[in-house]
Amino acid sequence: MLALKTTKKIRSGRSLAILSAVVCLTVILGDVLLSWVSPVPGKIMEVEDGVEMLRQSDPDILVLGSSHTRSFLPMRQMIQERSGGELEMALVPVEWGIFTSYRWVLFHRLAPLIDERRDEEAVRPSLKRALLITTFYDACKVPHIGNVNLPARAWRWSDFWSDVAQSGLTRFNRNFLQNRWKALFPGSVLVQNRGHDRVSEDLIRAVRPLSAQQEQENHQERVRWATRNMEEQFQTCWHEPELEALEDILAFFQARQIEVTVVLFPLLPEIVSQKSKETTLARYAAFAHSLEGRPYVRVVEMTHDSPMVDGDFQADFDHLTPEANPKFSRWALENKLPWLLEAP
Amino acid sequence: MSLHQVEMWFFLPLMLLLYWAGSGRRVWQNAVLVLGGYFFYWTWDPRLVWVLALATGVDYLLGRWMGLAQGKPGHRKAALGLSLVYNLGQLAWFKYMGFFAHSFNDLMQGLGLSVSLPILQIALPLGLSYFTFGKLAYTIEVYYRRTPVCRSLLDFAAWVSFFPQLTAGPIVRPRQLLPQLEKGRRPHASLFAAGARAFLLGFLLKAYVADWLGPHMVAPVMDQPEGYGAGARWLALISYAVQIFGDFAGYSAMAIGLGRLFALELPENFNLPFLSQSMMEFWRRWHITLNTWLFDYLYGPLTMSRGWWRGRLDLGFLVVFGLCGLWHGAAWGFVLWGLLHAAALVVERRWGQFYKTLCRKDRAWVQRRRSWWYATVAWALTQLWFVLTLVPFRLHEPSALGGYLWGLLTATGDKLPPGLEGLRQWQHLAVIAAFLLLYHASERPLGKALWERFQASPLLLRGLVYGLVILYLFIFAPVSEGTFVYADF
C-alpha cells in the first residue's frame, strides 16, 4: 500500500519542519476563518469557578444547582449592594446536572470547604442559607447522560486517576480528558466544537442562508419537539436514585443547620403545554411542595409565574439570556426570595 | 486507552519526549517503551496487568531455557511444549471457557441430560489473542533455531508490550521487531514523515470512514432489519464490509504510524483487499499478519507433516479457517464465517486444478484467464462471497442470521438508513466513496504516478493538502465510542 510506504522525499529535519509548519499554519488559518463563521462560545461559569468563589470567601448564601444557577450571578451583586456588603453569596453551577451530580459536587468538592476548620474554628462560619436550583429534569432517569457531566465539569485529576485505577479508561471518565483537552485550546473552534456538528451547520448556513419562512418552520419544529419531549418525560422523570440524592443533599444541609430553599426555576413558556403542566410538571411540583414543613427546608415555585417571556430565553430553549439574568434576579429577589436580605 | 481517542494526545507527546530524550540509548528507550506499554495496558483494566507481565516472563524464561539446552532436544521440546500449553491454555481460559461451557450446556440440554458446567464471568485481557500469537511465534522460532534467543528481558518485554500493536495487532513476529529493539534508535526525518502520514491515513479510515458508516449505515439496519427492503440490507452489508475494513485497517495504519514515530517498523497488515480477485489473494491482502501466522505455524506444518495430514490440503483449509474464525471470537457465528472462507478456498483450489486440465488441452483457456471479463467475474465473486460471509460474522443468532440472508433476496420495505436521509448525509457517503476509490486507485499505474507526483510536489503544496485533510476531520469526523471492532478479538 503506497500511502504506507516510507519515501526518501523528506530527507532532512528541515524539510520535515517546513512541512509540519505548513500543516499547522493551514489548520490554524482554517480555524481562524471558521471562527468567523461559527464563533467559539464564550467561557461560562463552571463548578471550578464556583469552588474557587467559595474558597476565597465566607459566604452567607450558597447557590448550588444546574446551569440555571448562573442566572443568579446578578443577584449576588444585588445582595452585596443592598446589604451594604454585609451579605455574600457564592454560586456553584453544575452544567448538565441532575440531583446525583449536585450531590457529588456537594459531598466531594464543597463539603471540605464548608466543614473546613482551622485551630478548631470554622473557616466559613457565615453560611446559613443555601439555594438548590432545580427543574423537573433533575429527577429524570437519563441513561444516555447519567452523571456523565461530572468528569467533564467537576472532577480534579485526583478524581480522574482514582476512577481509572478502579475501572480503567472508560467512556465515562474519558469526559474528563476531553474537557482538559478543550481547556488547552479555548480559542479554537475546531477543538471546542469537534463532534457537535455546529461548525458544519454554520458553514452551510453561511453559504446558503435559510429564508425567514424556513427559520420560522425550523423554530416551530423545535418547539414541537421540545414540547413533546417535556410531555413524554412524565415517563422517565421520576427516578428513585435522583430523589434519593435530593434527600441526601437536604440531609447534608439540615445536619449543619443551614436553611435550604429548593427553587423550581422558570421554564420557557412557549414549550410548556397544558399536558406537561398536568403531568410532568404537576408531579414534580407536588413532590417539591411535599418537602415543605421539614426543618430548614423551604420551596419556592417559579416555574410558571415569573415575568420571563419567550424572548428572555436562549435558542437552547432552556437558559435565560445574559440580558435577562438581571431582570430575573431582580424579580426573584424582590418577589420570591426577599428574606435572603434578612438576617437568618 | 485507544489510539484515536483524546487520551492519546496526552500520552503520545509525553512518550515521545521521554523516548527521544534517550536517543540512541537502547536501555533507556526500551525501558520507556515497557513503562508506557504497561501504563497503556493498566488504563484498559488495572486488574489484568499481571496477565501481560506473567505471559511475558514465562515465554522469556522458556526461550532462555531453550537457549541453554543446546544439544538437549528433550529439554527444548519440553520448553516448547510448556509454552504451547501455557499460551493456548491462557487463551482457552480467558477467551473460550464461557463459550465452551455454554455450548456444552446447550448440547446436554438438547440431549435431555441434566448435566451442566458453571458459567464463569471472566474478563478478556486486552489484545490477548495478538500478544499470545506473537509469543507463540517466538518460542516456535527459537525451537526451530530460526530466531536467536532473546537474552534481555527488557528487549523482550518491550517487544511484547509495545503499545501501538497491543490492542489489535498487527501480530508482530520476533524477527520483525526484536532485532530493531536490540539496538538504540535515532530519529529520522523520513521515518517521522511516513509515520505521521500513516497515522493520518489510519485516523481517517477509523475516525471518519468506519465511525460514520457504523451508526449511519450499518447498525440501524443490521441490528433491527424489520422494515428495511432488500436494497437497504445489501447497502448495510456492503457498508459493514467497508466499516470493518476502515476500523481494522485504520487501526493497523495508526499502529504502523506510531511505530515509526519511535523509529520502529511494524509489518503491513492490509493491502487493498477490495482489489482481490480470489479468496487466496484476499487472504494475502486482509489481516496479513494473522494469515501468514496461520499458514506458517499451522497450515504448513499440518499439510506437510509426515503423518495422515500430509497433502490433505482441503481439510487443512477447513481446520485452519475454522480456528481462524474461533480466534476472532468465541461464537459459532465466527466459526461458520471461517468455514465459509475455507469452503471458498477449497472450491477455488479445485477450480484451479480443473482449469489447468482445460489449459493443457487447449491454450485458448490460458488467454481467457487473462481476459478482463474473467478478472471482473473473479473479482465480483470474491467480493460477493466476502460480503456475504460477514452476515454470520456480525449476526451470531441463527434466526437473525437466516432472517437477514433471506431478507437480502426477499425483503420489502421503504425504510431508509439514517445515512441516506438528507443532503448532508449524502455528502459523507460521497466523500467516503471518493476516498476509497482514490485509496484503491493508488495501486493502479495512474494512481501510482499521481501519488509519486504528489510526493515530489513542493512541501508547501503537500503541507496544504495534509492540513486540509486534518481540517476536514476536525469538522466532520464524529467523536466515536472509543473502541475498535478488532480489539475485542
XYZ file of N, CA, C and O in Angstrom, chain A residues 1-16 18-19 22-24 26-31 34 157 161 163-171 174 176-182 184 188 190-191 193-201 203-204 208, chain B residues 1-2 5-7 9-10 39 42-46 188-194 197-198 201 203 207 253 256 260 265 268 270-272 423-424 439 442-443 447-448 451-452 455-456 459-460 462-464 466-468 470-471 473-479 481-482:
504
model
N 0.853 -1.193 0.000
C 0.000 0.000 0.000
C 0.885 1.238 0.000
O 1.635 1.459 0.945
N 0.759 1.998 -1.091
C 1.711 3.100 -1.306
C 1.720 4.131 -0.181
O 2.780 4.582 0.239
N 0.521 4.494 0.272
C 0.458 5.564 1.273
C 1.161 5.170 2.570
O 1.498 6.026 3.383
N 1.375 3.868 2.776
C 2.041 3.424 3.997
C 3.548 3.299 3.823
O 4.273 3.125 4.775
N 3.998 3.334 2.566
C 5.431 3.134 2.318
C 6.232 4.357 2.784
O 5.764 5.491 2.694
N 7.455 4.098 3.231
C 8.328 5.226 3.541
C 8.949 5.711 2.233
O 9.168 4.932 1.317
N 9.174 7.002 2.135
C 9.816 7.537 0.935
C 11.015 8.359 1.365
O 11.161 8.702 2.538
N 11.831 8.668 0.407
C 13.024 9.477 0.727
C 12.782 10.951 0.399
O 13.713 11.733 0.322
N 11.501 11.288 0.154
C 11.221 12.673 -0.246
C 11.498 13.651 0.894
O 11.836 14.789 0.683
N 11.272 13.180 2.141
C 11.598 14.033 3.293
C 12.941 13.542 3.818
O 13.019 12.557 4.536
N 14.008 14.228 3.426
C 15.337 13.716 3.781
C 15.869 14.342 5.065
O 16.569 13.716 5.829
N 15.517 15.588 5.273
C 16.154 16.285 6.400
C 15.120 16.754 7.413
O 13.929 16.857 7.100
N 15.633 17.042 8.592
C 14.773 17.588 9.627
C 14.182 18.921 9.204
O 13.071 19.271 9.566
N 14.940 19.667 8.370
C 14.464 20.978 7.918
C 13.213 20.812 7.052
O 12.222 21.534 7.226
N 13.262 19.840 6.128
C 12.081 19.601 5.271
C 10.888 19.227 6.126
O 9.764 19.691 5.907
N 11.149 18.367 7.102
C 10.054 17.918 7.971
C 9.481 19.095 8.755
O 8.261 19.222 8.903
N 9.509 22.235 7.858
C 8.744 23.121 6.949
C 7.372 22.501 6.692
O 6.337 23.173 6.771
N 7.374 21.198 6.388
C 6.095 20.514 6.107
C 5.155 20.628 7.319
O 3.970 20.964 7.169
N 3.770 24.112 7.644
C 2.709 24.416 6.668
C 1.405 23.750 7.096
O 0.326 24.352 7.030
N 1.495 22.486 7.559
C 0.287 21.780 8.025
C -0.345 22.562 9.178
O -1.550 22.838 9.174
N 0.478 22.949 10.147
C -0.043 23.668 11.324
C -0.656 24.999 10.911
O -1.743 25.362 11.376
N -1.921 25.824 8.046
C -3.184 25.585 7.337
C -4.311 25.350 8.335
O -5.407 25.909 8.199
N -4.018 24.518 9.322
C -5.056 24.198 10.309
C -5.412 25.447 11.130
O -6.596 25.747 11.339
N -4.400 26.191 11.547
C -4.671 27.393 12.369
C -5.449 28.427 11.564
O -6.427 29.006 12.039
N -5.014 28.621 10.311
C -5.698 29.592 9.453
C -7.151 29.163 9.237
O -8.078 29.985 9.310
N -7.329 27.865 8.988
C -8.689 27.336 8.814
C -9.516 27.571 10.065
O -10.688 27.953 10.000
N -8.886 27.366 11.205
C -9.574 27.552 12.477
C -10.031 29.008 12.630
O -11.181 29.288 12.993
N -12.827 29.756 10.174
C -14.078 29.115 10.603
C -14.681 29.824 11.818
O -15.904 29.849 11.984
N -7.873 16.080 38.808
C -7.026 14.979 38.319
C -7.065 13.804 39.291
O -7.065 12.648 38.876
N -7.814 9.973 38.276
C -6.898 8.839 38.443
C -7.494 7.766 39.335
O -7.272 6.568 39.106
N -10.557 6.962 39.574
C -11.541 6.213 38.794
C -10.848 5.290 37.782
O -11.265 4.150 37.582
N -9.785 5.794 37.166
C -9.045 4.955 36.207
C -8.431 3.758 36.923
O -8.447 2.631 36.417
N -7.918 4.004 38.125
C -7.310 2.895 38.872
C -8.335 1.823 39.207
O -8.005 0.647 39.362
N -9.572 2.228 39.290
C -10.616 1.271 39.644
C -11.161 0.547 38.405
O -11.325 -0.657 38.405
N -11.409 1.300 37.356
C -12.077 0.648 36.218
C -11.423 0.907 34.874
O -11.996 0.599 33.837
N -10.216 1.448 34.877
C -9.555 1.720 33.607
C -10.161 2.937 32.934
O -11.048 3.585 33.481
N -9.665 3.228 31.724
C -10.238 4.356 30.978
C -11.566 3.920 30.382
O -11.635 2.901 29.694
N -12.595 4.682 30.665
C -13.921 4.310 30.176
C -14.540 5.494 29.435
O -14.014 6.604 29.484
N -15.658 5.249 28.799
C -16.385 6.336 28.137
C -16.727 7.435 29.138
O -16.774 8.598 28.812
N -13.443 9.309 30.415
C -12.775 9.974 29.296
C -13.281 11.419 29.130
O -12.581 12.278 28.596
N -13.486 13.590 31.290
C -12.572 14.480 31.999
C -11.449 14.937 31.062
O -11.133 16.125 30.972
N -10.865 13.948 30.362
C -9.764 14.289 29.460
C -10.239 15.159 28.302
O -9.535 16.063 27.854
N -11.436 14.840 27.805
C -11.989 15.654 26.707
C -12.020 17.120 27.117
O -11.642 18.001 26.346
N -12.488 17.361 28.337
C -12.600 18.740 28.786
C -11.246 19.393 29.032
O -11.054 20.566 28.759
N -10.307 18.581 29.532
C -8.962 19.124 29.747
C -8.326 19.480 28.396
O -7.603 20.456 28.272
N -8.582 18.636 27.417
C -8.051 18.873 26.067
C -8.628 20.180 25.514
O -7.917 21.017 24.975
N -9.919 20.350 25.700
C -10.567 21.570 25.220
C -10.021 22.795 25.943
O -9.855 23.855 25.344
N -7.137 23.327 26.835
C -5.827 23.712 26.313
C -5.958 24.624 25.098
O -5.027 25.338 24.750
N -10.019 27.800 20.017
C -10.110 27.053 18.765
C -11.517 26.518 18.554
O -12.003 25.677 19.313
N -12.355 24.589 16.194
C -12.248 23.179 15.772
C -12.199 22.248 16.974
O -12.826 21.188 16.980
N -11.434 22.642 17.980
C -11.326 21.789 19.171
C -12.620 21.861 19.985
O -13.148 20.834 20.421
N -15.673 22.571 19.112
C -16.915 22.077 18.505
C -16.803 20.697 17.890
O -17.746 20.225 17.278
N -15.637 20.051 18.022
C -15.481 18.741 17.394
C -16.553 17.789 17.900
O -16.777 17.653 19.094
N -17.222 17.153 16.949
C -18.227 16.171 17.313
C -19.605 16.749 17.524
O -20.551 16.025 17.770
N -19.732 18.075 17.427
C -21.050 18.668 17.692
C -21.765 19.149 16.444
O -22.849 19.685 16.522
N -21.130 19.007 15.284
C -21.774 19.372 14.012
C -22.062 20.870 13.895
O -22.677 21.295 12.933
N -21.643 21.664 14.894
C -22.024 23.074 14.883
C -21.318 23.824 13.754
O -21.915 24.637 13.060
N -20.040 23.473 13.557
C -19.273 24.175 12.522
C -19.880 23.908 11.151
O -20.075 24.825 10.358
N -20.200 22.631 10.885
C -20.738 22.316 9.559
C -22.102 22.983 9.361
O -22.397 23.487 8.280
N -22.905 23.016 10.403
C -24.214 23.681 10.290
C -24.042 25.170 9.983
O -24.699 25.706 9.091
N -21.469 26.585 8.671
C -20.892 26.731 7.332
C -21.985 26.685 6.270
O -22.017 27.510 5.354
N -22.862 25.706 6.410
C -23.942 25.567 5.428
C -24.829 26.811 5.447
O -25.204 27.336 4.404
N -25.545 29.044 2.363
C -26.942 29.049 1.884
C -27.856 29.417 3.055
O -28.417 28.541 3.720
N -6.901 2.540 26.933
C -6.501 3.663 26.083
C -6.681 3.271 24.624
O -6.469 2.126 24.261
N -7.081 4.229 23.846
C -7.364 3.944 22.458
C -6.541 4.878 21.568
O -6.375 6.047 21.891
N -8.310 8.181 20.400
C -9.078 8.971 21.355
C -8.224 10.047 22.014
O -7.003 10.048 21.889
N -8.897 10.898 22.746
C -8.247 12.092 23.279
C -7.046 11.763 24.175
O -6.059 12.508 24.194
N -7.110 10.645 24.893
C -6.011 10.331 25.816
C -4.675 10.208 25.091
O -3.615 10.444 25.668
N -3.534 12.073 22.852
C -2.894 13.390 22.667
C -2.195 13.848 23.936
O -1.420 14.805 23.912
N -2.490 13.219 25.048
C -1.739 13.491 26.277
C -0.574 12.508 26.395
O 0.530 12.871 26.763
N 1.640 0.996 31.252
C 0.693 2.053 31.632
C -0.520 2.007 30.690
O -1.675 2.096 31.126
N -2.556 -0.836 31.715
C -3.185 -0.554 33.015
C -4.433 0.310 32.839
O -5.432 0.110 33.501
N -4.375 1.256 31.916
C -5.540 2.126 31.735
C -6.703 1.380 31.106
O -7.825 1.860 31.124
N -6.420 0.234 30.522
C -7.526 -0.557 29.972
C -8.238 -1.309 31.093
O -9.454 -1.240 31.204
N -7.500 -2.043 31.886
C -8.084 -2.721 33.048
C -6.972 -2.990 34.063
O -6.177 -3.916 33.883
N -6.913 -2.180 35.111
C -5.804 -2.297 36.066
C -5.691 -3.691 36.684
O -4.609 -4.091 37.101
N 14.724 9.967 12.605
C 14.971 10.071 11.172
C 13.790 10.785 10.536
O 12.642 10.344 10.672
N 14.080 11.865 9.841
C 13.003 12.710 9.302
C 12.045 11.929 8.403
O 10.823 12.077 8.504
N 12.589 11.087 7.509
C 11.707 10.403 6.550
C 10.787 9.416 7.286
O 9.641 9.220 6.900
N 11.316 8.818 8.348
C 10.503 7.870 9.110
C 9.388 8.609 9.861
O 8.242 8.148 9.917
N 9.723 9.775 10.413
C 8.707 10.573 11.108
C 7.607 10.990 10.139
O 6.414 10.914 10.454
N 8.034 11.454 8.966
C 7.047 11.926 7.981
C 6.149 10.776 7.557
O 4.914 10.921 7.496
N 6.752 9.617 7.287
C 5.944 8.457 6.870
C 5.052 7.998 8.009
O 3.918 7.553 7.788
N 2.116 10.357 8.271
C 1.203 10.134 7.141
C 0.379 8.857 7.366
O -0.828 8.837 7.140
N 1.040 7.796 7.812
C 0.324 6.533 8.056
C -0.705 6.718 9.175
O -1.824 6.201 9.093
N -3.655 8.597 7.756
C -4.456 7.702 6.910
C -5.305 6.779 7.790
O -6.506 6.587 7.555
N -6.213 7.243 10.907
C -7.222 8.025 11.634
C -8.419 8.319 10.729
O -9.569 8.230 11.147
N -11.644 6.999 12.215
C -12.485 8.011 12.882
C -13.505 8.632 11.940
O -14.482 9.210 12.406
N -2.922 0.902 10.391
C -2.139 2.015 9.842
C -1.701 2.966 10.956
O -0.571 3.461 10.955
N 1.170 1.318 12.719
C 2.402 1.424 11.923
C 2.956 2.849 12.027
O 4.156 3.059 12.210
N 6.571 4.103 13.713
C 7.624 4.874 13.032
C 8.031 6.107 13.827
O 9.182 6.538 13.743
N 9.690 -0.222 12.862
C 8.863 -0.558 11.700
C 8.022 -1.797 12.014
O 8.560 -2.846 12.364
N 3.150 -4.627 7.563
C 1.900 -4.206 6.940
C 0.827 -5.258 7.238
O 1.106 -6.449 7.250
N -2.693 -4.767 5.977
C -3.730 -4.715 4.936
C -3.118 -4.161 3.668
O -2.337 -3.221 3.724
N -3.503 -4.760 2.546
C -3.006 -4.247 1.283
C -4.139 -4.252 0.254
O -4.212 -5.138 -0.598
N -5.040 -3.311 0.382
C -6.143 -3.118 -0.567
C -6.919 -4.409 -0.855
O -6.961 -4.885 -1.997
N -29.279 15.739 2.473
C -28.137 16.054 1.619
C -26.814 15.932 2.375
O -25.811 15.479 1.830
N -26.823 16.322 3.657
C -25.580 16.312 4.420
C -25.051 14.906 4.608
O -23.849 14.689 4.654
N -8.075 5.726 -2.802
C -7.192 4.872 -1.983
C -6.834 3.595 -2.755
O -5.677 3.193 -2.822
N -4.638 3.968 -5.930
C -3.208 4.211 -5.761
C -2.369 3.000 -6.157
O -1.161 3.101 -6.315
N -3.014 1.863 -6.320
C -2.290 0.646 -6.705
C -2.206 0.512 -8.224
O -1.398 -0.253 -8.740
N -2.760 5.786 -10.645
C -2.767 6.182 -9.234
C -1.350 6.280 -8.687
O -1.013 7.222 -7.963
N -0.520 5.291 -9.062
C 0.881 5.293 -8.604
C 1.601 6.533 -9.100
O 2.322 7.191 -8.342
N 0.409 9.589 -7.234
C 0.955 9.599 -5.871
C 2.424 10.036 -5.883
O 2.858 10.829 -5.048
N 3.168 9.497 -6.859
C 4.574 9.867 -6.978
C 4.709 11.364 -7.241
O 5.577 12.036 -6.687
N 4.039 13.215 -4.122
C 5.179 13.108 -3.212
C 6.342 13.991 -3.640
O 7.137 14.430 -2.813
N 6.415 14.218 -4.961
C 7.515 15.042 -5.471
C 7.146 16.528 -5.527
O 7.975 17.354 -5.868
N 6.902 21.202 -0.863
C 6.471 20.978 0.527
C 5.218 21.784 0.863
O 4.345 21.327 1.588
N 5.158 22.995 0.296
C 4.018 23.868 0.600
C 2.710 23.222 0.171
O 1.715 23.245 0.906
N 2.133 20.005 -0.394
C 1.836 18.803 0.409
C 1.313 19.173 1.788
O 0.349 18.600 2.284
N 1.962 20.160 2.367
C 1.524 20.609 3.696
C 0.098 21.124 3.667
O -0.703 20.838 4.565
N -0.225 21.844 2.596
C -1.576 22.401 2.456
C -2.605 21.262 2.361
O -3.657 21.296 3.018
N -2.317 18.077 3.387
C -2.438 17.380 4.674
C -3.224 18.239 5.677
O -4.056 17.747 6.432
N -2.948 19.538 5.657
C -3.643 20.456 6.569
C -5.137 20.474 6.305
O -5.949 20.464 7.241
N -5.501 20.473 5.015
C -6.927 20.494 4.675
C -7.620 19.187 5.094
O -8.772 19.195 5.529
N -6.763 17.376 7.641
C -6.930 17.470 9.105
C -8.106 18.382 9.452
O -8.918 18.075 10.326
N -8.204 19.493 8.721
C -9.331 20.414 8.939
C -10.663 19.693 8.722
O -11.600 19.821 9.519
N -11.287 16.548 8.937
C -11.534 15.580 10.017
C -12.015 16.289 11.280
O -12.909 15.800 11.975
N -11.417 17.435 11.567
C -11.831 18.197 12.749
C -13.316 18.560 12.657
O -14.040 18.521 13.637
N -13.737 18.926 11.445
C -15.115 19.397 11.305
C -16.108 18.238 11.247
O -17.156 18.274 11.886
N -15.744 17.193 10.521
C -16.763 16.190 10.204
C -16.600 14.829 10.879
O -17.554 14.066 10.910
N -15.406 14.491 11.349
C -15.262 13.143 11.932
C -16.029 13.087 13.247
O -15.798 13.910 14.132
N -16.936 12.130 13.376
C -17.699 12.074 14.628
C -16.812 11.641 15.791
O -15.840 10.920 15.590
N -17.151 12.123 16.974
C -16.437 11.648 18.165
C -16.987 10.267 18.468
O -18.176 10.097 18.711
N -17.077 6.057 19.860
C -17.269 5.377 21.143
C -15.946 4.980 21.799
O -15.929 4.533 22.915
N -14.888 5.047 21.037
C -13.598 4.764 21.657
C -13.149 3.328 21.602
O -12.276 2.927 22.349
